[in-house]
Amino acid sequence: MRVAFLGLGTMGWPQAANLCAAGHELTVWTRDAGKAERFAHEHGATAAGSPKEAVAEAGVAITMLPDSPQVEEVLDDAEPPEGSLVVDMSTIRPSASRALAERLGERGVGFLDAPVTGSRPKAEDGTLTIMVGGPAADLERARPLLDAMGKLVVHAGPSGHGSMVKLINNTLAAVNAAGLAEGITLARAAGVDLDALGEVVGSGSGSSAMLELKAGPMREGDFEPLFKLEHMLKDVRHCLAEARALSLELTVAGAAESLYAAADTEGFGGQDFAAVIRSVERD
Amino acid sequence: MRVAFLGLGTMGWPQAANLCAAGHELTVWTRDAGKAERFAHEHGATAAGSPKEAVAEAGVAITMLPDSPQVEEVLDDAEPPEGSLVVDMSTIRPSASRALAERLGERGVGFLDAPVTGSRPKAEDGTLTIMVGGPAADLERARPLLDAMGKLVVHAGPSGHGSMVKLINNTLAAVNAAGLAEGITLARAAGVDLDALGEVVGSGSGSSAMLELKAGPMREGDFEPLFKLEHMLKDVRHCLAEARALSLELTVAGAAESLYAAADTEGFGGQDFAAVIRSVERD
């Protein structure tokens, strides 16, 4: 079965490469035609000149794009054939995922929202976590492909639930990182030894993945982007919007949003989200 | 060297028991005289009728009491002898620790703030984390005792810094647990499979000690107190007050405080702090 891969960015490129390495026949498209040609040459895939050309012969089309406007535009252009399956691995709002599933469903095309966690190194190693929303039968169809890209593939529920799980995970990360930024800033202001603090918290009830990953960059002011602050802000806002649509006000996540928004306004949007500490310092 | 132990509560009792087991000669006092006698009988210690009697012959006096008013009152009654050392293992405000250090110092008595993390099982196993504020020489004097009660003994810095590290750790736990409560509530409202969510978050950037320890109790509504919500609220408020004294406004910790305060008002103060999820649900 031929597979179309649309979007060869930071994450898409290594994901598509792993599909080729696992023996799948790929037709790739990305906005930069030269980049698609280069990928095709390096990994033994076929480059397509348009989304439509890419999906024409494909049983499954995978999209890995910045946000819902790009996913919607590319899929409108592509017109995936009846009976085929679209697997969107971008991070978009659950409501946008559900709308796409409905629209494609009317034309006899299946749809899974299948966003990922893990950054580029995990995309390269094929060890991403992939959370899938949509019918179980469609997930089984896509599973050999997902297994080539991820280590943990979790069926989160019906359409939109993959996206929702992704947004909740990222919002938890955003809250934990913002709390950590406040803790480090207070410790500094009080003159507390930060190594001692890290040792105690790391072995105790305050520990988190964010402590392990972001305490160092926050302390050193090293904001080389692994995940951009503006993308984290986007995810937290998507999450708050979904909550509001369900009549839920998220107090702590809302407070975190205000810190990321302040950092974004101060010009840290393109840097790593560890830069949220800059807006605590300026309070 | 004789050691006085003042306060045989949930934590104090097993801590004192470990000191006896390590061969230290203990004189114990606690508000309930019968309890002190019982401890003395079970662990081969001496029971004292008053704090003053307990510390009279002791080189080191250890306090493990609810909050600063109790610590201050007991130490005022005790009048530790000149040249002795007081080790306060209660969780009190750093400013209160510093004031005690100063007051005792004027009478030639040393003082360490040495609060602990880890609940009763770790107190029983002697595997607490102990964070110490005060002079290094006093810490060395107390170290054989601390090693009998804890696995990790960290010198956090000068007087008050042990208390500050403890408050920051607990505030991070409070923030991470409040964020988790919001995430679980949103997932539930959206109909997301909570097992799938836990699997994804547990392997990703949103994971935390609180996810491991409190997601289950939050989901099951099991608020059997391991650490009471009113105590967590007290710690977060102490932390916010210390920050304010340093002209720092903690936005996210402040939002968490409002959730714990709402849960406390609703009558959950005596239950485990996982009950913070009740105030998210009622938003």
Short mmCIF file of N, CA and C in Angstrom, two decimals, chain A residues 117 122 129 131 152 154-156 161 164-165 168-170 172-173 175-176 178-180 182-183 185-187 189-193 196-197 199-201 203-210 239 242-243 246-253 255-256 258-259 280 283, chain B residues 117 122 129 131 152 154-156 161 164-165 168-170 172-173 175-176 178-180 182-183 185-187 189-193 196-197 199-201 203-210 239 242-243 246-253 255-256 258-259 280 283:
data_model
loop_
_atom_site.label_atom_id
_atom_site.label_comp_id
_atom_site.label_asym_id
_atom_site.label_seq_id
_atom_site.Cartn_x
_atom_site.Cartn_y
_atom_site.Cartn_z
N THR A 117 3.80 13.19 21.14
CA THR A 117 4.66 13.90 22.10
C THR A 117 6.06 13.32 21.97
N LYS A 122 13.23 11.98 19.44
CA LYS A 122 12.34 10.81 19.51
C LYS A 122 11.69 10.53 18.15
N THR A 129 5.51 9.16 21.38
CA THR A 129 4.23 8.70 21.92
C THR A 129 3.15 9.24 20.98
N MET A 131 -0.99 9.55 20.32
CA MET A 131 -2.31 9.38 20.94
C MET A 131 -3.36 9.55 19.85
N LEU A 152 5.02 4.18 21.81
CA LEU A 152 3.77 4.00 22.55
C LEU A 152 2.63 4.57 21.70
N VAL A 154 -1.38 4.93 21.72
CA VAL A 154 -2.49 4.80 22.65
C VAL A 154 -3.79 5.22 21.97
N HIS A 155 -4.81 4.36 22.04
CA HIS A 155 -6.13 4.74 21.52
C HIS A 155 -6.85 5.56 22.59
N ALA A 156 -6.96 6.88 22.34
CA ALA A 156 -7.51 7.78 23.36
C ALA A 156 -9.03 7.80 23.36
N HIS A 161 -10.27 12.95 20.43
CA HIS A 161 -9.72 12.62 21.74
C HIS A 161 -8.20 12.51 21.74
N MET A 164 -7.26 16.04 22.22
CA MET A 164 -7.55 16.51 23.57
C MET A 164 -6.50 16.02 24.56
N VAL A 165 -6.11 14.75 24.45
CA VAL A 165 -5.08 14.21 25.34
C VAL A 165 -3.77 14.97 25.15
N ILE A 168 -4.06 18.36 26.86
CA ILE A 168 -4.01 18.25 28.32
C ILE A 168 -2.57 17.97 28.77
N ASN A 169 -1.88 17.05 28.08
CA ASN A 169 -0.48 16.79 28.44
C ASN A 169 0.35 18.07 28.38
N ASN A 170 0.21 18.81 27.28
CA ASN A 170 1.04 20.01 27.13
C ASN A 170 0.66 21.09 28.14
N LEU A 172 -0.47 20.50 31.17
CA LEU A 172 0.15 20.08 32.43
C LEU A 172 1.62 20.46 32.44
N ALA A 173 2.30 20.23 31.32
CA ALA A 173 3.72 20.60 31.22
C ALA A 173 3.86 22.11 31.40
N VAL A 175 1.86 24.22 32.99
CA VAL A 175 1.58 24.59 34.39
C VAL A 175 2.78 24.22 35.27
N ASN A 176 3.28 22.98 35.12
CA ASN A 176 4.40 22.53 35.96
C ASN A 176 5.63 23.40 35.72
N ALA A 178 5.66 26.56 34.64
CA ALA A 178 5.42 27.91 35.15
C ALA A 178 5.57 27.92 36.68
N GLY A 179 5.05 26.89 37.35
CA GLY A 179 5.22 26.76 38.80
C GLY A 179 6.69 26.66 39.16
N LEU A 180 7.42 25.87 38.39
CA LEU A 180 8.86 25.71 38.61
C LEU A 180 9.59 27.05 38.46
N GLU A 182 8.39 29.95 39.01
CA GLU A 182 8.11 30.75 40.20
C GLU A 182 8.95 30.27 41.39
N GLY A 183 9.07 28.96 41.55
CA GLY A 183 9.85 28.40 42.65
C GLY A 183 11.32 28.79 42.56
N THR A 185 12.55 31.35 40.96
CA THR A 185 12.68 32.80 41.14
C THR A 185 12.61 33.17 42.63
N LEU A 186 11.69 32.53 43.36
CA LEU A 186 11.60 32.78 44.80
C LEU A 186 12.87 32.33 45.52
N ALA A 187 13.35 31.13 45.16
CA ALA A 187 14.57 30.60 45.79
C ALA A 187 15.73 31.56 45.57
N ALA A 189 15.55 34.82 44.91
CA ALA A 189 15.32 36.07 45.65
C ALA A 189 15.65 35.89 47.13
N ALA A 190 15.40 34.66 47.65
CA ALA A 190 15.66 34.39 49.07
C ALA A 190 17.11 33.99 49.30
N GLY A 191 17.89 33.84 48.23
CA GLY A 191 19.29 33.46 48.36
C GLY A 191 19.51 31.99 48.65
N VAL A 192 18.50 31.15 48.33
CA VAL A 192 18.61 29.70 48.60
C VAL A 192 19.54 29.04 47.59
N ASP A 193 20.31 28.07 48.04
CA ASP A 193 21.19 27.29 47.18
C ASP A 193 20.34 26.46 46.19
N ALA A 196 20.86 22.61 46.13
CA ALA A 196 20.18 21.94 47.25
C ALA A 196 18.69 21.83 46.97
N LEU A 197 18.11 22.93 46.47
CA LEU A 197 16.68 22.91 46.13
C LEU A 197 16.38 21.81 45.12
N GLU A 199 18.05 19.13 44.45
CA GLU A 199 18.26 17.79 45.01
C GLU A 199 17.04 17.36 45.84
N VAL A 200 16.53 18.31 46.65
CA VAL A 200 15.38 17.99 47.51
C VAL A 200 14.12 17.78 46.67
N VAL A 201 13.84 18.73 45.78
CA VAL A 201 12.61 18.64 45.00
C VAL A 201 12.65 17.41 44.09
N SER A 203 13.84 14.60 44.56
CA SER A 203 13.59 13.33 45.26
C SER A 203 12.26 13.37 45.99
N GLY A 204 11.46 14.43 45.76
CA GLY A 204 10.25 14.58 46.57
C GLY A 204 8.98 14.81 45.80
N SER A 205 7.98 15.29 46.52
CA SER A 205 6.64 15.43 45.97
C SER A 205 6.53 16.54 44.92
N GLY A 206 7.51 17.45 44.86
CA GLY A 206 7.46 18.53 43.88
C GLY A 206 8.11 18.19 42.56
N SER A 207 8.59 16.94 42.40
CA SER A 207 9.33 16.61 41.18
C SER A 207 8.42 16.44 39.97
N SER A 208 8.98 16.63 38.81
CA SER A 208 8.23 16.55 37.55
C SER A 208 9.19 16.39 36.39
N ALA A 209 8.64 15.99 35.25
CA ALA A 209 9.45 15.95 34.03
C ALA A 209 10.01 17.33 33.73
N MET A 210 9.23 18.38 34.03
CA MET A 210 9.69 19.74 33.76
C MET A 210 10.88 20.11 34.64
N CYS A 239 -6.40 24.57 24.82
CA CYS A 239 -6.93 23.78 25.94
C CYS A 239 -7.97 24.58 26.74
N GLU A 242 -11.17 24.80 24.72
CA GLU A 242 -11.95 23.55 24.78
C GLU A 242 -12.67 23.44 26.12
N ALA A 243 -11.95 23.82 27.21
CA ALA A 243 -12.56 23.75 28.54
C ALA A 243 -13.75 24.70 28.62
N LEU A 246 -16.83 23.58 27.29
CA LEU A 246 -17.49 22.59 28.16
C LEU A 246 -17.90 23.23 29.49
N SER A 247 -17.92 24.58 29.53
CA SER A 247 -18.32 25.34 30.73
C SER A 247 -17.38 25.12 31.92
N LEU A 248 -16.11 24.86 31.63
CA LEU A 248 -15.12 24.70 32.69
C LEU A 248 -14.14 25.86 32.66
N GLU A 249 -13.91 26.48 33.81
CA GLU A 249 -12.91 27.53 33.91
C GLU A 249 -11.68 26.92 34.60
N LEU A 250 -10.53 26.92 33.93
CA LEU A 250 -9.33 26.32 34.52
C LEU A 250 -8.47 27.42 35.15
N THR A 251 -8.55 27.54 36.47
CA THR A 251 -7.92 28.65 37.19
C THR A 251 -6.39 28.63 37.09
N VAL A 252 -5.80 27.47 37.38
CA VAL A 252 -4.34 27.38 37.41
C VAL A 252 -3.77 27.44 35.99
N ALA A 253 -4.39 26.73 35.05
CA ALA A 253 -3.93 26.79 33.66
C ALA A 253 -4.10 28.21 33.11
N ALA A 255 -3.84 30.96 34.87
CA ALA A 255 -2.75 31.75 35.43
C ALA A 255 -1.45 31.49 34.67
N ALA A 256 -1.21 30.22 34.32
CA ALA A 256 -0.02 29.89 33.53
C ALA A 256 -0.08 30.58 32.18
N SER A 258 -1.37 33.36 31.42
CA SER A 258 -1.04 34.78 31.53
C SER A 258 0.48 35.00 31.61
N LEU A 259 1.20 34.05 32.23
CA LEU A 259 2.66 34.17 32.29
C LEU A 259 3.30 33.95 30.91
N VAL A 280 8.11 35.84 35.24
CA VAL A 280 8.03 35.79 36.70
C VAL A 280 8.98 36.82 37.27
N ASP A 283 7.70 40.41 37.42
CA ASP A 283 6.45 40.75 38.10
C ASP A 283 6.63 41.95 39.02
N THR B 117 10.64 16.01 54.14
CA THR B 117 9.60 15.58 53.21
C THR B 117 9.55 14.06 53.22
N LYS B 122 7.90 6.82 55.28
CA LYS B 122 9.33 7.16 55.18
C LYS B 122 9.91 7.52 56.54
N THR B 129 13.58 12.82 53.54
CA THR B 129 14.51 13.83 53.04
C THR B 129 14.50 14.97 54.06
N MET B 131 15.97 18.80 54.93
CA MET B 131 16.65 19.98 54.38
C MET B 131 16.99 20.93 55.51
N LEU B 152 18.30 11.27 52.79
CA LEU B 152 18.96 12.37 52.10
C LEU B 152 18.95 13.58 53.04
N VAL B 154 20.26 17.37 53.24
CA VAL B 154 20.81 18.40 52.36
C VAL B 154 21.00 19.71 53.13
N HIS B 155 22.20 20.29 53.05
CA HIS B 155 22.41 21.59 53.66
C HIS B 155 21.92 22.67 52.69
N ALA B 156 20.79 23.29 53.03
CA ALA B 156 20.15 24.24 52.10
C ALA B 156 20.77 25.63 52.18
N HIS B 161 16.73 28.67 55.51
CA HIS B 161 16.74 28.12 54.15
C HIS B 161 16.21 26.70 54.07
N MET B 164 12.61 27.31 53.82
CA MET B 164 12.24 27.87 52.51
C MET B 164 12.20 26.79 51.43
N VAL B 165 13.20 25.89 51.45
CA VAL B 165 13.23 24.80 50.47
C VAL B 165 12.00 23.91 50.65
N ILE B 168 8.95 25.68 49.21
CA ILE B 168 8.97 25.69 47.73
C ILE B 168 8.61 24.31 47.19
N ASN B 169 9.19 23.25 47.79
CA ASN B 169 8.84 21.89 47.35
C ASN B 169 7.33 21.65 47.47
N ASN B 170 6.76 22.00 48.62
CA ASN B 170 5.34 21.73 48.82
C ASN B 170 4.47 22.59 47.91
N LEU B 172 5.34 23.58 44.89
CA LEU B 172 5.40 22.94 43.57
C LEU B 172 4.45 21.75 43.54
N ALA B 173 4.44 20.95 44.60
CA ALA B 173 3.52 19.81 44.65
C ALA B 173 2.07 20.30 44.57
N VAL B 175 0.91 23.09 43.23
CA VAL B 175 0.63 23.59 41.88
C VAL B 175 0.44 22.41 40.92
N ASN B 176 1.36 21.45 40.96
CA ASN B 176 1.27 20.31 40.04
C ASN B 176 -0.01 19.51 40.29
N ALA B 178 -2.85 20.71 41.59
CA ALA B 178 -4.01 21.51 41.17
C ALA B 178 -4.15 21.48 39.65
N GLY B 179 -3.01 21.58 38.93
CA GLY B 179 -3.04 21.48 37.46
C GLY B 179 -3.57 20.12 37.03
N LEU B 180 -3.11 19.07 37.71
CA LEU B 180 -3.57 17.71 37.42
C LEU B 180 -5.07 17.59 37.63
N GLU B 182 -7.26 19.90 37.34
CA GLU B 182 -7.93 20.56 36.22
C GLU B 182 -7.89 19.68 34.97
N GLY B 183 -6.74 19.06 34.71
CA GLY B 183 -6.60 18.20 33.53
C GLY B 183 -7.55 17.01 33.58
N THR B 185 -10.32 16.83 35.31
CA THR B 185 -11.70 17.31 35.22
C THR B 185 -12.08 17.62 33.77
N LEU B 186 -11.14 18.25 33.04
CA LEU B 186 -11.41 18.54 31.62
C LEU B 186 -11.55 17.24 30.83
N ALA B 187 -10.64 16.30 31.08
CA ALA B 187 -10.68 15.03 30.35
C ALA B 187 -12.03 14.33 30.57
N ALA B 189 -14.89 15.77 31.48
CA ALA B 189 -15.96 16.54 30.84
C ALA B 189 -15.99 16.28 29.34
N ALA B 190 -14.82 16.04 28.75
CA ALA B 190 -14.73 15.79 27.31
C ALA B 190 -14.97 14.33 26.98
N GLY B 191 -15.11 13.49 28.00
CA GLY B 191 -15.35 12.06 27.78
C GLY B 191 -14.11 11.29 27.38
N VAL B 192 -12.92 11.83 27.67
CA VAL B 192 -11.67 11.17 27.30
C VAL B 192 -11.40 9.99 28.23
N ASP B 193 -10.85 8.91 27.66
CA ASP B 193 -10.47 7.73 28.42
C ASP B 193 -9.34 8.11 29.38
N ALA B 196 -6.04 6.06 29.17
CA ALA B 196 -5.20 6.47 28.03
C ALA B 196 -4.47 7.77 28.35
N LEU B 197 -5.20 8.70 28.96
CA LEU B 197 -4.58 9.97 29.35
C LEU B 197 -3.42 9.73 30.31
N GLU B 199 -1.62 7.08 30.71
CA GLU B 199 -0.51 6.38 30.05
C GLU B 199 0.34 7.38 29.24
N VAL B 200 -0.35 8.27 28.53
CA VAL B 200 0.36 9.25 27.69
C VAL B 200 1.12 10.25 28.57
N VAL B 201 0.41 10.84 29.53
CA VAL B 201 1.04 11.87 30.36
C VAL B 201 2.19 11.27 31.18
N SER B 203 4.23 9.07 30.45
CA SER B 203 5.45 8.83 29.67
C SER B 203 5.93 10.11 29.01
N GLY B 204 5.32 11.26 29.36
CA GLY B 204 5.62 12.47 28.61
C GLY B 204 5.97 13.67 29.47
N SER B 205 5.91 14.83 28.83
CA SER B 205 6.37 16.07 29.45
C SER B 205 5.45 16.54 30.58
N GLY B 206 4.23 16.02 30.65
CA GLY B 206 3.31 16.44 31.70
C GLY B 206 3.41 15.61 32.98
N SER B 207 4.35 14.66 33.03
CA SER B 207 4.39 13.76 34.19
C SER B 207 4.97 14.44 35.42
N SER B 208 4.63 13.91 36.57
CA SER B 208 5.07 14.49 37.84
C SER B 208 4.86 13.48 38.95
N ALA B 209 5.52 13.73 40.09
CA ALA B 209 5.28 12.90 41.27
C ALA B 209 3.80 12.93 41.63
N MET B 210 3.16 14.09 41.45
CA MET B 210 1.73 14.20 41.78
C MET B 210 0.87 13.33 40.88
N CYS B 239 4.36 30.21 51.79
CA CYS B 239 5.24 30.44 50.64
C CYS B 239 4.90 31.77 49.96
N GLU B 242 6.11 34.63 52.12
CA GLU B 242 7.56 34.84 52.02
C GLU B 242 7.90 35.54 50.70
N ALA B 243 7.22 35.12 49.61
CA ALA B 243 7.47 35.74 48.30
C ALA B 243 7.10 37.22 48.33
N LEU B 246 9.44 39.48 49.72
CA LEU B 246 10.56 39.74 48.82
C LEU B 246 10.09 40.45 47.55
N SER B 247 8.87 41.03 47.61
CA SER B 247 8.28 41.78 46.47
C SER B 247 8.05 40.92 45.24
N LEU B 248 7.76 39.62 45.46
CA LEU B 248 7.47 38.72 44.35
C LEU B 248 6.00 38.31 44.41
N GLU B 249 5.29 38.43 43.30
CA GLU B 249 3.91 37.97 43.23
C GLU B 249 3.94 36.65 42.45
N LEU B 250 3.50 35.54 43.05
CA LEU B 250 3.53 34.24 42.38
C LEU B 250 2.14 33.96 41.80
N THR B 251 2.01 34.18 40.48
CA THR B 251 0.70 34.10 39.81
C THR B 251 0.09 32.70 39.85
N VAL B 252 0.89 31.71 39.45
CA VAL B 252 0.38 30.34 39.35
C VAL B 252 0.15 29.75 40.74
N ALA B 253 1.10 29.96 41.66
CA ALA B 253 0.92 29.46 43.03
C ALA B 253 -0.27 30.15 43.68
N ALA B 255 -2.97 31.16 42.11
CA ALA B 255 -4.17 30.52 41.55
C ALA B 255 -4.42 29.19 42.23
N ALA B 256 -3.34 28.44 42.48
CA ALA B 256 -3.49 27.15 43.19
C ALA B 256 -4.04 27.40 44.59
N SER B 258 -6.00 29.65 45.60
CA SER B 258 -7.44 29.94 45.57
C SER B 258 -8.26 28.64 45.45
N LEU B 259 -7.72 27.65 44.72
CA LEU B 259 -8.43 26.37 44.60
C LEU B 259 -8.43 25.60 45.93
N VAL B 280 -12.33 22.30 41.54
CA VAL B 280 -12.32 22.45 40.07
C VAL B 280 -13.68 22.05 39.52
N ASP B 283 -16.43 24.71 39.64
CA ASP B 283 -16.24 26.04 39.05
C ASP B 283 -17.43 26.44 38.19
#
